Coordinates of C-alpha atoms and ligand atoms in Angstrom, one line a residue:
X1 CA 9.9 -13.0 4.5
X2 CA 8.0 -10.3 6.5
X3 CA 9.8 -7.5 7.0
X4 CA 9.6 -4.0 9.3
X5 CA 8.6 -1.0 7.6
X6 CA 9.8 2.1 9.5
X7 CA 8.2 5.4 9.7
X8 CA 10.7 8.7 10.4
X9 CA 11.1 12.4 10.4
X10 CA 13.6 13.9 8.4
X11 CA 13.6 17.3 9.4
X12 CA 13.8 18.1 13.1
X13 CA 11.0 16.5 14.4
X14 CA 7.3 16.8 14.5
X15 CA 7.0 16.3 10.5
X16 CA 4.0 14.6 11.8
X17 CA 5.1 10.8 12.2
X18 CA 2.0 10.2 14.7
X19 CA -0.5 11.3 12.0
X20 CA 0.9 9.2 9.6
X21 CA 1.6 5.8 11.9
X22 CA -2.3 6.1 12.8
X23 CA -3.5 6.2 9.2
X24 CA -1.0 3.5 8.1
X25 CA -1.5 1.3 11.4
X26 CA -4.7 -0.5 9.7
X27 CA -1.9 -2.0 7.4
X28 CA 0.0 -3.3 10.2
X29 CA -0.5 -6.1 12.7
X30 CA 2.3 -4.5 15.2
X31 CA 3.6 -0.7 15.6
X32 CA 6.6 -0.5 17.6
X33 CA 8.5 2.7 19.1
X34 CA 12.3 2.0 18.8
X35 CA 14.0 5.3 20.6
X36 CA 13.4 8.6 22.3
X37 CA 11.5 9.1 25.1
X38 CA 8.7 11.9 26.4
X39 CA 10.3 14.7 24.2
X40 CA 8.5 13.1 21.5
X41 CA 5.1 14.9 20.9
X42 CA 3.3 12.4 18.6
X43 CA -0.1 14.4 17.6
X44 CA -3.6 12.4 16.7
X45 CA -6.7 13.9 15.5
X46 CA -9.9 12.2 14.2
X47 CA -13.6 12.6 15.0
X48 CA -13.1 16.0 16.2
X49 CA -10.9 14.6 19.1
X50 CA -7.4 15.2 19.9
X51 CA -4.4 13.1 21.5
X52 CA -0.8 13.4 22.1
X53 CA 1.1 10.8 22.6
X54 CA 4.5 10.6 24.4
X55 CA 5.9 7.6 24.5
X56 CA 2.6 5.2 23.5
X57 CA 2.9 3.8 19.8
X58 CA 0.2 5.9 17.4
X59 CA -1.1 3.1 16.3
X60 CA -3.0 2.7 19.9
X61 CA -6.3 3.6 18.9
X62 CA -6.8 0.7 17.0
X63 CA -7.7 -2.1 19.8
X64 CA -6.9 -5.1 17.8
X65 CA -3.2 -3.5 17.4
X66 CA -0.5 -4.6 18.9
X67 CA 1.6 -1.5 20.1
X68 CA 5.2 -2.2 21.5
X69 CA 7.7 0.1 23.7
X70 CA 10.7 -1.2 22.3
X71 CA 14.4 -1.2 24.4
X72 CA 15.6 1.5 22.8
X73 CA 12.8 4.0 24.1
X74 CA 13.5 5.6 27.1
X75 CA 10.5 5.6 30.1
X76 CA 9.1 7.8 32.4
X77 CA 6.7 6.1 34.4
X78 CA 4.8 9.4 35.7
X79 CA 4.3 10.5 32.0
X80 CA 3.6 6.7 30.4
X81 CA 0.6 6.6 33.0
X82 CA -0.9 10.4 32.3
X83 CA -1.2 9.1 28.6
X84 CA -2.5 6.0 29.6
X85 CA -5.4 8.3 31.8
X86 CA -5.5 10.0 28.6
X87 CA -6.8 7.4 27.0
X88 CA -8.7 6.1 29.6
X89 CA -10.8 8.9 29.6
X90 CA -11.2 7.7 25.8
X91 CA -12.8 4.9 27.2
X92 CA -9.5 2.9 25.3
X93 CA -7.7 -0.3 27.2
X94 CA -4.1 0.3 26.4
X95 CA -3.4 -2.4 29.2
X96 CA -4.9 -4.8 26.5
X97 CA -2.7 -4.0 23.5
X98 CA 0.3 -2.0 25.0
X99 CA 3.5 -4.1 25.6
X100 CA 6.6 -2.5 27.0
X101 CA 10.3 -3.8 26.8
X102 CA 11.6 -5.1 30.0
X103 CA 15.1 -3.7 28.9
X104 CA 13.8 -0.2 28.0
X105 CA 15.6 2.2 31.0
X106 CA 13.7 4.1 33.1
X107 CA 14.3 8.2 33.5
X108 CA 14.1 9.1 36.7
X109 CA 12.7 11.8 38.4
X110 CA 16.5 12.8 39.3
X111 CA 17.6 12.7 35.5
X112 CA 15.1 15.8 34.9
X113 CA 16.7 17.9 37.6
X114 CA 20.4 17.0 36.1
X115 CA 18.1 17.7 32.7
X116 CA 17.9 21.1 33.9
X117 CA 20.7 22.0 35.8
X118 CA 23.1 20.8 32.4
X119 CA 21.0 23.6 30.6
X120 CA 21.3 26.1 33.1
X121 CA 25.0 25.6 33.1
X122 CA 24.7 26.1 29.3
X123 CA 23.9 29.9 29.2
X124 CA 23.2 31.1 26.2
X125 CA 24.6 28.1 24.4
X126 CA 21.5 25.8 25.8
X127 CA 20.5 23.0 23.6
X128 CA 16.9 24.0 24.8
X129 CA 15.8 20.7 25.5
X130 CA 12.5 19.6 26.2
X131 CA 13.5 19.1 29.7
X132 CA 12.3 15.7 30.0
X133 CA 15.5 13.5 31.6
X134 CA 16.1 12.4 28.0
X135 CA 19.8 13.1 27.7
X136 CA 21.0 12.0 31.2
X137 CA 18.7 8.8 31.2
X138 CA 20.7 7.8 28.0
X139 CA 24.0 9.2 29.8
X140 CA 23.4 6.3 32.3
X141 CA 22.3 4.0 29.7
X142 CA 25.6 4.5 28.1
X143 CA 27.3 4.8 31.5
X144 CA 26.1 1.8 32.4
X145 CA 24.4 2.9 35.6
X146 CA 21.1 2.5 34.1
X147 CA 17.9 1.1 35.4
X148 CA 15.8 -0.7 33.4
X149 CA 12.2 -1.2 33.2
X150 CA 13.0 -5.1 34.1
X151 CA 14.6 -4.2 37.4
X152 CA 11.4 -3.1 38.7
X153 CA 10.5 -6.6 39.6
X154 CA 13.5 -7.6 41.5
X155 CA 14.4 -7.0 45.4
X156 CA 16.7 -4.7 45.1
X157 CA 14.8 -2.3 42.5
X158 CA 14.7 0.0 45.8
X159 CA 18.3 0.4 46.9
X160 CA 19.4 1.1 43.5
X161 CA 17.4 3.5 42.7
X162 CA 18.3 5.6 46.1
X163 CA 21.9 4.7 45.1
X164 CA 21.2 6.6 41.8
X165 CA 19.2 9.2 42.5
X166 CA 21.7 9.9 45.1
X167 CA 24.7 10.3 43.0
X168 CA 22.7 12.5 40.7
X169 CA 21.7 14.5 43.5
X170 CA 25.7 14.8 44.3
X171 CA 26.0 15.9 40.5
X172 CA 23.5 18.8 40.8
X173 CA 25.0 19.9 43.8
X174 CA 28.4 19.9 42.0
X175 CA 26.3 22.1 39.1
X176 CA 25.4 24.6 42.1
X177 CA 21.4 23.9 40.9
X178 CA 19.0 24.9 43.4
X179 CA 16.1 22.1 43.3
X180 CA 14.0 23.9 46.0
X181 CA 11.7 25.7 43.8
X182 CA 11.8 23.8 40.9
X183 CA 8.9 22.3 39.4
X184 CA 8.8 19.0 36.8
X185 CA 5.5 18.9 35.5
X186 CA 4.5 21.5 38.5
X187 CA 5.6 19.0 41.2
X188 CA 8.5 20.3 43.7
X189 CA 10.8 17.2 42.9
X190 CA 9.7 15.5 46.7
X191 CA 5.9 14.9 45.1
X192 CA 7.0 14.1 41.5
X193 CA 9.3 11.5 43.0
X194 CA 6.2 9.9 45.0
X195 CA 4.1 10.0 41.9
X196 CA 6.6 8.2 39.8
X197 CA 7.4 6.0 42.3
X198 CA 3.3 4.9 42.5
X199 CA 3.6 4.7 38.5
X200 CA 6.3 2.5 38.6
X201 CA 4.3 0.0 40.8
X202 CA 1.2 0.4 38.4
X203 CA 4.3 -0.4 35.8
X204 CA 4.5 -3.9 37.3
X205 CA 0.7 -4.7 36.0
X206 CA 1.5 -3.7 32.5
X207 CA 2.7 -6.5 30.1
X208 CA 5.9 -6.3 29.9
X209 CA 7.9 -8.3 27.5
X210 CA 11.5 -9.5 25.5
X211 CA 10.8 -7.3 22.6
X212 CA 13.3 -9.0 20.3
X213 CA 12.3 -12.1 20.8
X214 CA 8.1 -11.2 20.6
X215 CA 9.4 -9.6 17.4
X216 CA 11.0 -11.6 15.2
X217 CA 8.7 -14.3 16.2
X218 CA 6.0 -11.9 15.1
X219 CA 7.9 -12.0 12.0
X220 CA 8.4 -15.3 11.7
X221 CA 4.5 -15.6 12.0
X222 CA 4.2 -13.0 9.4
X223 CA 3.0 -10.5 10.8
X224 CA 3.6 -7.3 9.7
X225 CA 5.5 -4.7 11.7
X226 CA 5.5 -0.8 11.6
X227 CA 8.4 1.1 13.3
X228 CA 7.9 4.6 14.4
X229 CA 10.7 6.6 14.9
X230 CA 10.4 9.9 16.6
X231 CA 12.5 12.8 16.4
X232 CA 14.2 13.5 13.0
X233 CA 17.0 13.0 11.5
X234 CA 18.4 16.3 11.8
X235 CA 18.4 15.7 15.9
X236 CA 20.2 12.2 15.3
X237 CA 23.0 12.3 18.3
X238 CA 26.1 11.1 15.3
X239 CA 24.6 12.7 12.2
X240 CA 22.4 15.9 13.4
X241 CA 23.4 19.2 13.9
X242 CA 25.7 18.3 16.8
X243 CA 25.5 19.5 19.6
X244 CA 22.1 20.7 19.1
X245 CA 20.9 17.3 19.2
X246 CA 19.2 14.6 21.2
X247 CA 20.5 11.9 23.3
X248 CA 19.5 8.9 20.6
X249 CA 19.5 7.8 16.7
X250 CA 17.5 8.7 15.5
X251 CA 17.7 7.2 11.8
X252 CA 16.8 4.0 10.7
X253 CA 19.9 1.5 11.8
X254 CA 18.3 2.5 15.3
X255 CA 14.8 0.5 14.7
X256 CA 17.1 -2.7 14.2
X257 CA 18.9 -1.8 17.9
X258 CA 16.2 -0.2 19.0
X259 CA 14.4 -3.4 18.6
X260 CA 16.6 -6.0 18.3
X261 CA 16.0 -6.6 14.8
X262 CA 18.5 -7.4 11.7
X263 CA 19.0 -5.3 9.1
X264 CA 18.0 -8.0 6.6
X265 CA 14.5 -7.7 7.6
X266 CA 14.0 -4.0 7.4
X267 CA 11.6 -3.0 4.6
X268 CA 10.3 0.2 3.1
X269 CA 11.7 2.8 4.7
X270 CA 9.0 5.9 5.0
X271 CA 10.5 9.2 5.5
X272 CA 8.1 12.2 6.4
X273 CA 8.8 15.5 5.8
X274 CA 7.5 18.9 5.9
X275 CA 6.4 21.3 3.0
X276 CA 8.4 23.9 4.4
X277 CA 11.0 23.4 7.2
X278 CA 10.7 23.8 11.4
X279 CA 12.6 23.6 14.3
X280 CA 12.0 23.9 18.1
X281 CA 14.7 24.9 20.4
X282 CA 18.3 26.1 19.6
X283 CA 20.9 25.4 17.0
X284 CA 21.7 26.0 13.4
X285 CA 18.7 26.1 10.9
X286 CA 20.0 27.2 7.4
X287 CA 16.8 28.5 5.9
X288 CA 15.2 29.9 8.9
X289 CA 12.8 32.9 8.0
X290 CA 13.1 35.2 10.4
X291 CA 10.3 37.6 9.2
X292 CA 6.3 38.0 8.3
X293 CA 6.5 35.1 6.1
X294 CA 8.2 32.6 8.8
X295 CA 5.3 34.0 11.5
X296 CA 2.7 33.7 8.8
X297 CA 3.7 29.8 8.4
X298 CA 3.9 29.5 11.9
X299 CA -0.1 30.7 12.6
X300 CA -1.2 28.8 9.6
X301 CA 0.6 25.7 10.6
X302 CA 0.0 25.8 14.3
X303 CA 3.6 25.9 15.0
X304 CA 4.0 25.2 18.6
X305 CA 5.6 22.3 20.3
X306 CA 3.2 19.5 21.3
X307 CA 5.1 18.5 24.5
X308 CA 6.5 21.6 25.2
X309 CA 4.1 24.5 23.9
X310 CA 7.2 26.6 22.7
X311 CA 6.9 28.5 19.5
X312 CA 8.6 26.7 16.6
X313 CA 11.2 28.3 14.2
X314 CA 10.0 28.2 10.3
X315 CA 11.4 28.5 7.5
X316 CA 11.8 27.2 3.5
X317 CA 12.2 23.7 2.7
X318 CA 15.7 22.1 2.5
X319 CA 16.6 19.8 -0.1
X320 CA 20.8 19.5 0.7
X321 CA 19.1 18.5 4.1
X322 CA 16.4 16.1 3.2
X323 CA 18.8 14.5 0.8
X324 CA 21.3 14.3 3.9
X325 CA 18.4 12.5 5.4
X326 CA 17.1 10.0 2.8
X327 CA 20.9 9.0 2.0
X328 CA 21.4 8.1 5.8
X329 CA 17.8 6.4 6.0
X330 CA 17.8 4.6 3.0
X331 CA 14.1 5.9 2.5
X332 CA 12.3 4.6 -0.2
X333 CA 9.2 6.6 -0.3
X334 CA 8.2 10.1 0.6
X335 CA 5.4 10.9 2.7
X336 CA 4.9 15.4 2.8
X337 CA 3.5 16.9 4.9
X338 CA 1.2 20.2 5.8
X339 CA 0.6 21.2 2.0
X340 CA -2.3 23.4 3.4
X341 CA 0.1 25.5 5.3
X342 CA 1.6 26.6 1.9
X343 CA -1.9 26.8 0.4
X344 CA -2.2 31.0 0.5
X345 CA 1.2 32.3 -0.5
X346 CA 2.2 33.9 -3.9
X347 CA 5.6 32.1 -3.8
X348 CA 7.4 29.5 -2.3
X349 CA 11.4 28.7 -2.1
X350 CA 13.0 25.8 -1.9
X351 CA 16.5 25.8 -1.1
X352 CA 18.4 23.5 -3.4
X353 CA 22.1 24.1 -2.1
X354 CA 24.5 26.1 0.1
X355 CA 26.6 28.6 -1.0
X356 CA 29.6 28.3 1.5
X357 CA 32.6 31.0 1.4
X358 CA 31.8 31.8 -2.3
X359 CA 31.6 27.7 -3.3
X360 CA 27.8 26.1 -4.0
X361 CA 27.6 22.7 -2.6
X362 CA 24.6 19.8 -2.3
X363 CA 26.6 18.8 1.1
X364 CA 25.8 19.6 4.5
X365 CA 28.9 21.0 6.2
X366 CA 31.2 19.6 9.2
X367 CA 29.4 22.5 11.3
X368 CA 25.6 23.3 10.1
X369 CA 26.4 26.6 12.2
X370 CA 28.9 28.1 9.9
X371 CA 28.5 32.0 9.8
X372 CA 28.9 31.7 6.0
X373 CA 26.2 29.5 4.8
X374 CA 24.5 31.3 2.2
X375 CA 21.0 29.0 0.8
X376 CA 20.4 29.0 -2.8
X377 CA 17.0 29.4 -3.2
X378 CA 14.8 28.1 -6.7
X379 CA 11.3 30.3 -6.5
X380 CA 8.2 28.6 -7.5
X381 CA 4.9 29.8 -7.9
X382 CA 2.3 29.3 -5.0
X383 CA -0.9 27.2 -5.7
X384 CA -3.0 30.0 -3.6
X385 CA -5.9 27.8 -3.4
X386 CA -7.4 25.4 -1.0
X387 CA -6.1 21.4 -1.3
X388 CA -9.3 19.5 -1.4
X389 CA -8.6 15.9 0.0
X390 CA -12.2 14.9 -1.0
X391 CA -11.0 15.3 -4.7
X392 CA -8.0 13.1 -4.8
X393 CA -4.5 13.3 -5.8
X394 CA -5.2 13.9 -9.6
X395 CA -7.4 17.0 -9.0
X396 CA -4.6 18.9 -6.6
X397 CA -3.8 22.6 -7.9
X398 CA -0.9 22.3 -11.0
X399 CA 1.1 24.6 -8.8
X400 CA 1.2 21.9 -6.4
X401 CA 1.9 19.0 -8.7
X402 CA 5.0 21.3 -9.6
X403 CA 5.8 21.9 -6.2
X404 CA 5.7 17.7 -6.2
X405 CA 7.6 17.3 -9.1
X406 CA 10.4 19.6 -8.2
X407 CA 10.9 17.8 -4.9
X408 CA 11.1 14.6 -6.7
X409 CA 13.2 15.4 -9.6
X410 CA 15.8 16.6 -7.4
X411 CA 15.6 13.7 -4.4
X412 CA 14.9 11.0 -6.7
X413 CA 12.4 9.5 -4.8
X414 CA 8.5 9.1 -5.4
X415 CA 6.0 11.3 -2.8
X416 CA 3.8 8.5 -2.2
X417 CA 1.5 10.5 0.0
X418 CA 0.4 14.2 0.9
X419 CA -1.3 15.4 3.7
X420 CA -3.6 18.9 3.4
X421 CA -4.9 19.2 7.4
X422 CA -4.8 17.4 10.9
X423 CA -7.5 15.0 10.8
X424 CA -7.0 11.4 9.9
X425 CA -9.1 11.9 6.8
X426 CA -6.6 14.7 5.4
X427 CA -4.7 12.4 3.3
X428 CA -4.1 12.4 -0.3
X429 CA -2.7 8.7 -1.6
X430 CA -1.2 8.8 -4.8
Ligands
GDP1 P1 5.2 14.4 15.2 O1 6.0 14.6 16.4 O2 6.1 14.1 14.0 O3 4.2 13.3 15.3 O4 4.4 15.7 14.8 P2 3.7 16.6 15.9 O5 2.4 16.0 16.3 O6 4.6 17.1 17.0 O7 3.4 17.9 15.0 C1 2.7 17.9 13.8 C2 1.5 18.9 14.0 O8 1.0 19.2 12.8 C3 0.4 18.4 14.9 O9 -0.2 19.5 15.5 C4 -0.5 17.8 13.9 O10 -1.9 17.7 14.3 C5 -0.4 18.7 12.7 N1 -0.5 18.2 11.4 C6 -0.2 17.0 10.9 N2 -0.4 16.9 9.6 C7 -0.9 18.1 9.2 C8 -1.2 18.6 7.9 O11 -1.1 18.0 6.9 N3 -1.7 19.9 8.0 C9 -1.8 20.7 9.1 N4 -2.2 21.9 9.0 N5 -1.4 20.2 10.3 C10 -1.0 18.9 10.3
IMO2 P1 9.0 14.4 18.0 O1 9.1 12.9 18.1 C1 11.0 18.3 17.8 C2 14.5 18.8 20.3 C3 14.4 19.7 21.5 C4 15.8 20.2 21.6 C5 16.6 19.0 21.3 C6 17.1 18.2 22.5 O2 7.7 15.0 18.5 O3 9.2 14.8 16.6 P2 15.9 16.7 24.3 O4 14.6 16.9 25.1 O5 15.9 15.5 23.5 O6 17.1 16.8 25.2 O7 16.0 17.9 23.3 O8 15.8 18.2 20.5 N1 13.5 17.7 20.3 C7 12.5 17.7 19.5 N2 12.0 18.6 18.5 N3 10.3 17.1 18.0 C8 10.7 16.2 18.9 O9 10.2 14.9 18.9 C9 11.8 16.5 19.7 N4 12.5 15.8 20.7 C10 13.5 16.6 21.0 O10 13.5 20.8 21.2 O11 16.1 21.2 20.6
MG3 MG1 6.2 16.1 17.8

């Protein structure tokens, strides 16, 4: 039987899943997303261009692709059809090989002011959210108030969505919000509406389909599917660091509801991770470097948010975390990511456990946030030389294949894959 291989983070996102999905899409017949929505910042570079995608499978650029928007992913209409012009300009037809879920739900142009009236009430404990609808378009899902992308067809697709925007409106008047000089995506909320509105009638043109049915008879026809998650695990709504977390699962159990697959026909399970560890927005991150060395990783990785711009927080990789990550993912292989980031320091660390009030443990705690977490660091020597992809994986710098082996002796798992730089091309295979 053919079975669904899935691709995740699991750190806190932006491990570079969209880098990986476009160099492993060629292997596929179908790439599907199965959750999140426009927080996601999927990043794609080859022949000196650049894309990033929002809510648009990675495996896009590759025409003969099939690329699904699966009912667990959450919609924006506006943003779905600025990455469409995107692409366009590209000179790509994503109306040719894009299908989108009829039961995905739609955020709404209300959901990002209740987005950011939630945070203001927040103070200083904000979650920092990307600001894009995500958690109160899942609220609704939940709530079941929800609109989904379906409903756009039917009569009464009008009505309901005054009826909703108008009880959100209520809400963010309850929340004291003033909407009046807000901007989403520098639109006062009047023209964002109007532009979402004409997106959700260009909507109606797009294919859209019964995702679990189209896949598991792509299945059945065996083809071969690749799930891309997005987030990370660490952002996973039950097993992240709650509540400085997004509005979905993240993990793998969410590709079978994301898509309406079984479990039975889930495959290898990828999980991508950082050399080193970041995070954008607030919360608990255990081996944050707060220092040279955490701004030195951020310039030499680039570290600022695709969708949002914000600086991200660095810091040394975290193996109680990652093995948190793989035991909830049942990953099979490891895919790391931005070696080259590492490539000019003397030493690395790699956190191996936590010392908690005065006890070492592998586990991650009830509350990642705990004052007392201490890491326990193991020091390794930097490779301080430049990966060279064009070499192979047998000619990498020894340091490296140290750095390699330590991850693997103490996650049990193979690293399958590095990757030294952006491009498609930067890709070691093992
Ligand atoms: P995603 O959300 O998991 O798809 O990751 P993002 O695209 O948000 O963030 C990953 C960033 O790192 C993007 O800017 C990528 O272009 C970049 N990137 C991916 N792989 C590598 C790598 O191996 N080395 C370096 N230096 N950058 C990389
Ligand atoms: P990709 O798919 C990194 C973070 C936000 C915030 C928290 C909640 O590109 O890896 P939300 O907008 O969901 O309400 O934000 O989650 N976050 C991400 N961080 N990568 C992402 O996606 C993220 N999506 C959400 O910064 O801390
Ligand atoms: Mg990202």
């Amino acid at each position: 039987m053919m079975k669904v291989d899935v691709i995740l983070g699991l750190q806190w996102g932006d491990e570079g899943k969209g880098k990986i999905v476009d160099v492993f899409t060629p292997r596929y017949d179908v790439i599907a997303r199965f959750q999140g929505g426009p927080n996601a910042g999927h990043t794609i570079k080859f022949e000196g261009k650049k894309f990033i995608l929002h809510t648009i499978p990675s495996g896009i650029f590759h025409p003969e692709k099939e690329n699904i928007i699966g009912s667990g992913v959450i919609i924006d209409p506006y943003i779905l059809f600025k990455e469409i012009a995107t692409l366009h300009e590209a000179r790509l037809k994503p109306e040719r090989n894009l299908l989108i879920s009829r039961r995905a739900h739609l955020i709404l142009p209300s959901h990002r002011l209740l987005d950011a009236a939630y945070e203001e009430a927040k103070g200083d404990a904000r979650i920092g959210s990307t600001l894009k609808g995500i958690g109160p378009a899942y609220t609704d899902k939940y709530a079941r108030n929800g609109i989904r992308v379906g409903n756009i067809l039917e009569p009464d697709f009008n009505s309901n969505y005054i009826a909703l925007k108008n009880s959100h409106l209520a809400l963010i008047h309850h929340y004291q919000f003033d909407y009046t000089d807000y901007l989403i995506d520098g639109l006062p909320f009047d023209e964002y509406e109007e532009a979402w509105l004409d997106a959700v009638e260009r909507l109606k043109e797009y294919t859209l389909i019964d995702s679990e049915y189209y896949l598991n008879q792509c299945i059945d026809d065996r083809k071969s599917v690749l799930a891309e998650g997005a987030q990370g695990t660490l952002l996973d709504v039950d097993f992240g660091s709650y509540p400085y977390v997004t509005s979905s699962n993240t993990i793998t159990a969410a590709a079978c509801s994301g898509l309406g697959i079984s479990p039975h026909r889930i495959g290898t399970v990828y999980g991508i991770f950082k050399a080193y560890c970041t995070r954008v927005g607030g919360g608990p991150f255990p081996t944050e470097l707060d220092n040279a060395i955490g701004d030195q990783l951020r310039e030499s990785g680039q570290e600022f948010g695709s969708t949002t711009g914000r600086p991200r927080r660095c810091g040394w990789l975290d193996i109680p975390a990652l093995n948190y990550a793989i035991m909830l993912n049942g990953v099979n292989k490891l895919i790391m990511m931005k070696v080259d980031v590492l490539n000019h320091l003397e030493t690395i660390q790699v956190c191996t456990e936590y010392m908690i009030d005065g006890t070492k443990t592998d586990r991650l705690p009830f509350d990642l946030g705990d004052k007392s977490i201490t890491p326990v660091y193991n020091r390794l020597h930097g490779w301080n030389s430049i990966v060279d992809e064009s070499k192979g994986f047998e000619e990498i710098p020894s340091n490296l294949k140290d750095y390699i082996v330590c991850i693997e002796k103490v996650t049990g798992l193979p690293i399958e894959m590095i990757s030294s730089g952006p491009d498609r091309t930067q890709t070691l295979f093992r």
